[in-house]
Amino acid sequence: MGSSTGFIGEAFSMDSLEFMRWAAVRYDDDRFVLVVLFTLMGSQKPGGLVEATHEDVAEALGYSRPHISRVFRVLEADGALRRLQRGLYQLNPAATLRGGLREPRRGEKRRSKTGMGDRVEQLDLLREIMEDPDAPEAFRAMAAPGAKLEKRKESDGEGKATS
């Protein structure tokens, strides 16, 4: 397979879900790349910045630093990640963020001009979820500001959960 750089850089506007689908195929023979990539995507600050050293990521995942360094080189070569300085990386925003325009659902009134979809902004969507009385509690809890996901408790030394 060729590098993703041309795919990301051309006229096609990619978002994080399309990127994840692409990455699932691209890294099918090296799924550890996906583990690190998803960890970086989940660790990013607004704008795609990731403040973490290879050691930080290795410790969080229970792997050695050389394993992580190899994956960073793969992601950099594919154009998904760039190093700004030691411990500061930039995920490619065209590949790791999601937003855009959507068509209104059946029966829903269009909020924008005719011929254009409604703009989807992540924070607005999260607010709508929090205010929706029909949203399941677990769904709203995950959408809440500052929500924390349960972390893996132990590792067997190979990076696999033992709980």
Coordinates of N, CA and C in Angstrom, one line a residue:
M1 N 0.8 -1.2 0.0 CA 0.0 0.0 0.0 C 0.9 1.2 0.0
G2 N 0.4 2.3 -0.6 CA 1.1 3.5 -0.6 C 0.9 4.3 0.6
S3 N 1.6 5.4 0.7 CA 1.4 6.3 1.9 C 0.1 7.0 1.8
S4 N -0.4 7.4 3.0 CA -1.7 8.1 3.1 C -1.6 9.5 2.8
T5 N -0.3 10.1 2.7 CA -0.1 11.5 2.5 C -0.9 12.0 1.3
G6 N -0.8 11.4 0.2 CA -1.5 11.9 -1.0 C -3.0 11.8 -0.8
F7 N -3.4 10.7 -0.1 CA -4.9 10.6 0.1 C -5.4 11.7 1.0
I8 N -4.7 12.0 2.0 CA -5.1 13.1 2.9 C -5.0 14.4 2.3
G9 N -3.9 14.6 1.5 CA -3.6 15.9 1.0 C -4.4 16.4 -0.3
E10 N -5.1 15.5 -0.9 CA -5.8 15.8 -2.1 C -7.1 16.5 -1.8
A11 N -8.0 16.7 -2.8 CA -9.2 17.5 -2.6 C -10.2 16.8 -1.7
F12 N -10.0 15.5 -1.5 CA -10.9 14.8 -0.6 C -10.8 15.3 0.8
S13 N -11.9 15.7 1.4 CA -12.0 16.1 2.8 C -12.2 15.0 3.7
M14 N -11.2 14.5 4.4 CA -11.4 13.4 5.3 C -11.8 13.8 6.7
D15 N -12.5 13.0 7.4 CA -12.8 13.3 8.8 C -12.3 12.0 9.6
S16 N -12.5 12.1 10.9 CA -11.9 11.1 11.8 C -12.6 9.7 11.5
L17 N -13.9 9.6 11.2 CA -14.5 8.3 11.0 C -14.0 7.7 9.7
E18 N -13.9 8.5 8.7 CA -13.3 7.9 7.4 C -11.9 7.6 7.6
F19 N -11.1 8.3 8.4 CA -9.8 8.0 8.7 C -9.6 6.7 9.4
M20 N -10.5 6.5 10.4 CA -10.4 5.3 11.2 C -10.7 4.1 10.3
R21 N -11.7 4.2 9.4 CA -11.9 3.1 8.4 C -10.7 2.8 7.6
W22 N -10.1 3.9 7.1 CA -8.9 3.8 6.3 C -7.8 3.1 7.1
A23 N -7.6 3.6 8.3 CA -6.5 3.0 9.2 C -6.7 1.6 9.5
A24 N -8.0 1.2 9.7 CA -8.3 -0.2 10.0 C -7.8 -1.1 8.9
V25 N -7.9 -0.7 7.6 CA -7.4 -1.5 6.5 C -5.9 -1.4 6.4
R26 N -5.4 -0.1 6.5 CA -4.0 0.1 6.3 C -3.2 -0.6 7.3
Y27 N -3.6 -0.7 8.5 CA -2.8 -1.3 9.6 C -3.3 -2.6 10.1
D28 N -4.1 -3.3 9.2 CA -4.6 -4.6 9.6 C -3.5 -5.6 9.9
D29 N -2.4 -5.5 9.3 CA -1.3 -6.5 9.5 C -0.4 -6.0 10.7
D30 N -0.7 -4.8 11.2 CA 0.1 -4.3 12.4 C -0.8 -3.5 13.3
R31 N -1.7 -4.2 13.9 CA -2.8 -3.6 14.7 C -2.3 -2.8 15.9
F32 N -1.0 -3.0 16.3 CA -0.5 -2.2 17.4 C -0.4 -0.7 17.0
V33 N -0.3 -0.4 15.7 CA -0.3 0.9 15.2 C -1.7 1.5 15.5
L34 N -2.7 0.8 15.4 CA -4.1 1.3 15.7 C -4.2 1.6 17.2
V35 N -3.7 0.7 18.0 CA -3.7 0.9 19.5 C -3.1 2.3 19.8
V36 N -1.9 2.5 19.3 CA -1.2 3.8 19.6 C -2.0 4.9 19.0
L37 N -2.4 4.8 17.7 CA -3.1 5.9 17.1 C -4.4 6.2 17.8
F38 N -5.2 5.3 18.2 CA -6.4 5.6 19.0 C -6.0 6.2 20.3
T39 N -5.0 5.8 21.0 CA -4.5 6.4 22.2 C -4.2 7.9 22.0
L40 N -3.5 8.2 20.9 CA -3.1 9.6 20.6 C -4.4 10.4 20.2
M41 N -5.3 9.8 19.5 CA -6.5 10.5 19.1 C -7.3 10.8 20.4
G42 N -7.3 9.9 21.3 CA -8.1 10.1 22.6 C -7.4 11.1 23.5
S43 N -6.1 11.3 23.3 CA -5.3 12.2 24.2 C -5.2 13.6 23.6
Q44 N -5.6 13.8 22.4 CA -5.4 15.1 21.8 C -6.2 16.2 22.5
K45 N -5.6 17.4 22.5 CA -6.2 18.6 22.9 C -6.9 19.3 21.7
P46 N -7.7 20.2 21.9 CA -8.3 20.9 20.7 C -7.3 21.3 19.7
G47 N -7.5 21.1 18.5 CA -6.6 21.4 17.4 C -5.6 20.2 17.1
G48 N -5.8 19.1 17.8 CA -5.0 17.9 17.5 C -3.7 17.8 18.2
L49 N -3.4 18.7 19.1 CA -2.1 18.6 19.8 C -2.1 17.5 20.9
V50 N -1.0 16.8 20.9 CA -0.8 15.7 21.8 C 0.5 16.0 22.6
E51 N 0.3 16.2 23.9 CA 1.5 16.5 24.8 C 1.9 15.2 25.5
A52 N 2.8 14.5 24.9 CA 3.2 13.2 25.5 C 4.5 12.8 24.8
T53 N 5.4 12.2 25.7 CA 6.7 11.6 25.1 C 6.4 10.2 24.8
H54 N 7.3 9.6 24.1 CA 7.2 8.1 23.8 C 7.1 7.4 25.1
E55 N 7.9 7.8 26.1 CA 7.8 7.1 27.4 C 6.4 7.2 28.0
D56 N 5.8 8.4 27.9 CA 4.4 8.5 28.5 C 3.5 7.5 27.8
V57 N 3.5 7.5 26.5 CA 2.6 6.6 25.8 C 2.9 5.1 26.1
A58 N 4.2 4.8 26.2 CA 4.6 3.4 26.5 C 4.1 3.0 27.9
E59 N 4.2 3.9 28.9 CA 3.8 3.6 30.2 C 2.3 3.5 30.3
A60 N 1.6 4.3 29.6 CA 0.1 4.3 29.6 C -0.4 3.0 29.0
L61 N 0.3 2.4 28.0 CA -0.2 1.2 27.3 C 0.5 0.0 27.8
G62 N 1.5 0.1 28.6 CA 2.2 -1.1 29.1 C 3.1 -1.8 28.1
Y63 N 3.7 -1.0 27.2 CA 4.7 -1.5 26.3 C 6.0 -0.8 26.5
S64 N 7.0 -1.2 25.7 CA 8.3 -0.6 25.8 C 8.4 0.6 24.9
R65 N 9.3 1.6 25.3 CA 9.4 2.8 24.5 C 9.8 2.5 23.0
P66 N 10.7 1.5 22.7 CA 11.0 1.2 21.3 C 9.8 0.8 20.5
H67 N 8.9 0.1 21.1 CA 7.6 -0.3 20.4 C 6.9 1.0 20.0
I68 N 6.8 1.9 20.9 CA 6.0 3.2 20.6 C 6.8 4.0 19.6
S69 N 8.1 4.1 19.7 CA 8.9 4.9 18.8 C 8.7 4.4 17.3
R70 N 8.7 3.1 17.2 CA 8.5 2.5 15.8 C 7.1 2.9 15.3
V71 N 6.1 2.9 16.1 CA 4.8 3.3 15.6 C 4.7 4.8 15.3
F72 N 5.3 5.6 16.1 CA 5.4 7.0 15.8 C 6.0 7.3 14.4
R73 N 7.1 6.5 14.1 CA 7.8 6.7 12.8 C 6.8 6.3 11.7
V74 N 6.0 5.2 11.9 CA 5.1 4.8 10.9 C 4.0 5.9 10.7
L75 N 3.5 6.4 11.7 CA 2.4 7.4 11.6 C 2.9 8.7 11.0
E76 N 4.2 9.0 11.3 CA 4.8 10.2 10.7 C 5.0 10.0 9.2
A77 N 5.5 8.8 8.8 CA 5.7 8.5 7.4 C 4.4 8.6 6.6
D78 N 3.3 8.2 7.3 CA 2.0 8.1 6.6 C 1.3 9.5 6.6
G79 N 1.8 10.5 7.3 CA 1.2 11.8 7.3 C 0.2 12.0 8.3
A80 N 0.0 11.1 9.2 CA -1.1 11.2 10.2 C -0.6 12.0 11.5
L81 N 0.7 12.1 11.6 CA 1.3 12.7 12.8 C 2.6 13.4 12.5
R82 N 2.8 14.5 13.2 CA 4.1 15.2 13.0 C 4.6 15.6 14.3
R83 N 5.9 15.6 14.5 CA 6.6 16.0 15.7 C 6.9 17.5 15.6
L84 N 6.4 18.2 16.6 CA 6.6 19.7 16.7 C 7.9 19.9 17.5
Q85 N 8.0 19.2 18.6 CA 9.2 19.2 19.5 C 9.1 18.0 20.4
R86 N 10.2 17.7 21.1 CA 10.1 16.6 22.0 C 8.9 16.7 22.9
G87 N 8.1 15.6 22.9 CA 6.9 15.6 23.8 C 5.7 16.4 23.3
L88 N 5.8 16.9 22.1 CA 4.6 17.7 21.5 C 4.5 17.3 20.1
Y89 N 3.3 16.7 19.8 CA 3.0 16.2 18.5 C 1.7 16.8 18.0
Q90 N 1.5 16.8 16.7 CA 0.3 17.3 16.0 C -0.3 16.2 15.2
L91 N -1.5 15.8 15.5 CA -2.3 14.8 14.7 C -2.8 15.6 13.5
N92 N -2.8 15.0 12.3 CA -3.3 15.7 11.1 C -4.8 16.0 11.3
P93 N -5.2 17.3 11.4 CA -6.6 17.7 11.7 C -7.5 17.2 10.6
A94 N -7.0 17.1 9.4 CA -7.9 16.6 8.3 C -8.3 15.1 8.5
A95 N -7.5 14.4 9.3 CA -7.8 13.0 9.5 C -8.4 12.7 10.9
T96 N -8.2 13.5 11.9 CA -8.6 13.1 13.2 C -9.7 13.9 13.9
L97 N -10.2 14.9 13.2 CA -11.3 15.7 13.7 C -12.6 15.4 12.9
R98 N -13.7 15.6 13.5 CA -15.0 15.4 12.7 C -15.9 16.6 12.9
G99 N -16.5 17.0 11.9 CA -17.4 18.1 11.9 C -18.0 18.2 10.5
G100 N -18.7 19.3 10.2 CA -19.2 19.4 8.8 C -20.6 19.8 8.7
L101 N -21.3 19.4 7.7 CA -22.7 19.7 7.4 C -23.5 18.4 7.4
R102 N -24.7 18.5 7.9 CA -25.6 17.3 7.8 C -26.9 17.8 7.4
E103 N -27.6 16.9 6.7 CA -29.0 17.1 6.3 C -29.9 16.9 7.5
P104 N -31.0 17.7 7.6 CA -31.9 17.5 8.7 C -32.6 16.1 8.6
R105 N -32.8 15.5 9.8 CA -33.6 14.3 9.8 C -35.0 14.5 9.4
R106 N -35.7 13.4 9.1 CA -37.1 13.5 8.6 C -37.9 14.1 9.7
G107 N -38.7 15.1 9.3 CA -39.5 15.8 10.2 C -38.8 17.0 11.0
E108 N -37.5 17.1 10.8 CA -36.8 18.1 11.5 C -36.7 19.3 10.6
K109 N -36.8 20.5 11.2 CA -36.8 21.7 10.4 C -35.3 22.1 10.1
R110 N -35.1 22.5 8.9 CA -33.7 23.0 8.5 C -33.4 24.3 9.2
R111 N -32.2 24.4 9.8 CA -31.8 25.6 10.5 C -31.0 26.6 9.6
S112 N -30.5 26.1 8.5 CA -29.6 26.9 7.7 C -30.3 27.2 6.4
K113 N -29.5 27.9 5.5 CA -30.1 28.3 4.2 C -30.4 27.1 3.3
T114 N -31.3 27.3 2.4 CA -31.7 26.2 1.5 C -30.5 25.8 0.7
G115 N -30.3 24.5 0.5 CA -29.2 24.0 -0.3 C -28.0 23.7 0.5
M116 N -28.0 24.1 1.8 CA -26.8 23.8 2.6 C -27.3 23.0 3.8
G117 N -26.5 22.1 4.2 CA -26.8 21.3 5.4 C -26.6 22.1 6.7
D118 N -27.0 21.6 7.8 CA -26.8 22.3 9.1 C -25.4 22.0 9.5
R119 N -24.7 23.0 10.1 CA -23.3 22.8 10.5 C -23.3 22.0 11.8
V120 N -22.5 21.0 11.9 CA -22.4 20.2 13.1 C -21.1 20.6 13.9
E121 N -21.3 21.1 15.1 CA -20.2 21.5 15.9 C -20.2 20.5 17.1
Q122 N -19.1 19.9 17.5 CA -19.0 18.9 18.5 C -19.6 19.5 19.8
L123 N -19.2 20.6 20.3 CA -19.7 21.1 21.6 C -21.2 21.4 21.6
D124 N -21.7 21.9 20.5 CA -23.2 22.1 20.4 C -23.9 20.8 20.5
L125 N -23.4 19.8 19.8 CA -24.0 18.4 19.8 C -23.9 17.8 21.2
L126 N -22.8 18.0 21.9 CA -22.8 17.5 23.3 C -23.8 18.2 24.2
R127 N -24.0 19.5 24.0 CA -25.0 20.2 24.8 C -26.4 19.7 24.5
E128 N -26.7 19.4 23.2 CA -28.0 18.8 22.9 C -28.2 17.5 23.5
I129 N -27.2 16.7 23.6 CA -27.3 15.3 24.2 C -27.5 15.5 25.7
M130 N -26.8 16.4 26.3 CA -27.0 16.6 27.8 C -28.4 17.1 28.1
E131 N -29.0 17.9 27.2 CA -30.3 18.4 27.4 C -31.5 17.5 26.9
D132 N -31.1 16.4 26.3 CA -32.1 15.5 25.7 C -32.6 14.5 26.8
P133 N -33.9 14.7 27.3 CA -34.4 13.8 28.3 C -34.6 12.3 27.9
D134 N -34.6 12.1 26.6 CA -34.7 10.7 26.1 C -33.4 10.0 25.9
A135 N -32.3 10.7 26.1 CA -31.0 10.1 25.9 C -30.7 9.2 27.1
P136 N -30.2 8.0 26.9 CA -30.0 7.1 28.0 C -28.9 7.7 29.0
E137 N -29.0 7.4 30.3 CA -28.1 8.0 31.3 C -26.7 7.7 31.0
A138 N -26.3 6.4 30.6 CA -24.9 6.1 30.3 C -24.4 6.9 29.1
F139 N -25.3 7.2 28.1 CA -24.9 8.0 26.9 C -24.6 9.4 27.4
R140 N -25.5 10.0 28.2 CA -25.4 11.4 28.7 C -24.1 11.5 29.6
A141 N -23.9 10.4 30.4 CA -22.7 10.5 31.3 C -21.4 10.6 30.5
M142 N -21.4 9.8 29.4 CA -20.1 9.9 28.6 C -20.0 11.2 27.8
A143 N -21.1 11.9 27.6 CA -21.1 13.2 26.9 C -20.9 14.3 27.8
A144 N -20.9 14.1 29.1 CA -20.8 15.2 30.1 C -19.4 15.8 30.1
P145 N -19.4 17.1 30.4 CA -18.0 17.8 30.5 C -17.2 17.1 31.5
G146 N -15.9 16.8 31.2 CA -15.0 16.2 32.1 C -15.3 14.7 32.3
A147 N -16.1 14.0 31.5 CA -16.4 12.6 31.7 C -15.1 11.8 31.6
K148 N -15.0 10.8 32.5 CA -13.8 10.0 32.5 C -14.2 8.6 32.1
L149 N -13.4 7.9 31.2 CA -13.7 6.6 30.9 C -12.9 5.7 31.8
E150 N -13.4 4.5 32.1 CA -12.8 3.6 33.0 C -11.5 3.1 32.3
K151 N -10.4 3.1 33.1 CA -9.1 2.7 32.6 C -8.8 1.3 33.0
R152 N -8.0 0.6 32.2 CA -7.5 -0.7 32.5 C -6.8 -0.8 33.8
K153 N -7.0 -1.8 34.6 CA -6.4 -1.8 35.9 C -5.0 -2.4 35.9
E154 N -4.8 -3.6 35.2 CA -3.6 -4.3 35.3 C -3.1 -4.7 33.9
S155 N -1.9 -5.0 33.8 CA -1.4 -5.5 32.5 C -0.6 -6.8 32.7
D156 N -0.5 -7.6 31.7 CA 0.2 -8.9 31.9 C 1.7 -8.7 31.4
G157 N 2.1 -7.5 31.1 CA 3.5 -7.2 30.6 C 3.5 -7.2 29.1
E158 N 2.6 -7.7 28.5 CA 2.5 -7.7 27.0 C 1.6 -6.6 26.5
G159 N 1.1 -5.8 27.5 CA 0.1 -4.7 27.1 C -1.3 -5.2 27.1
K160 N -1.6 -6.4 27.5 CA -3.0 -6.9 27.4 C -3.6 -6.8 28.8
A161 N -4.8 -6.4 28.9 CA -5.6 -6.4 30.2 C -5.7 -7.7 30.8
T162 N -5.6 -7.8 32.1 CA -5.8 -9.1 32.8 C -7.1 -9.1 33.7
S163 N -7.8 -7.9 33.7 CA -8.9 -7.9 34.6 C -10.2 -8.4 34.0

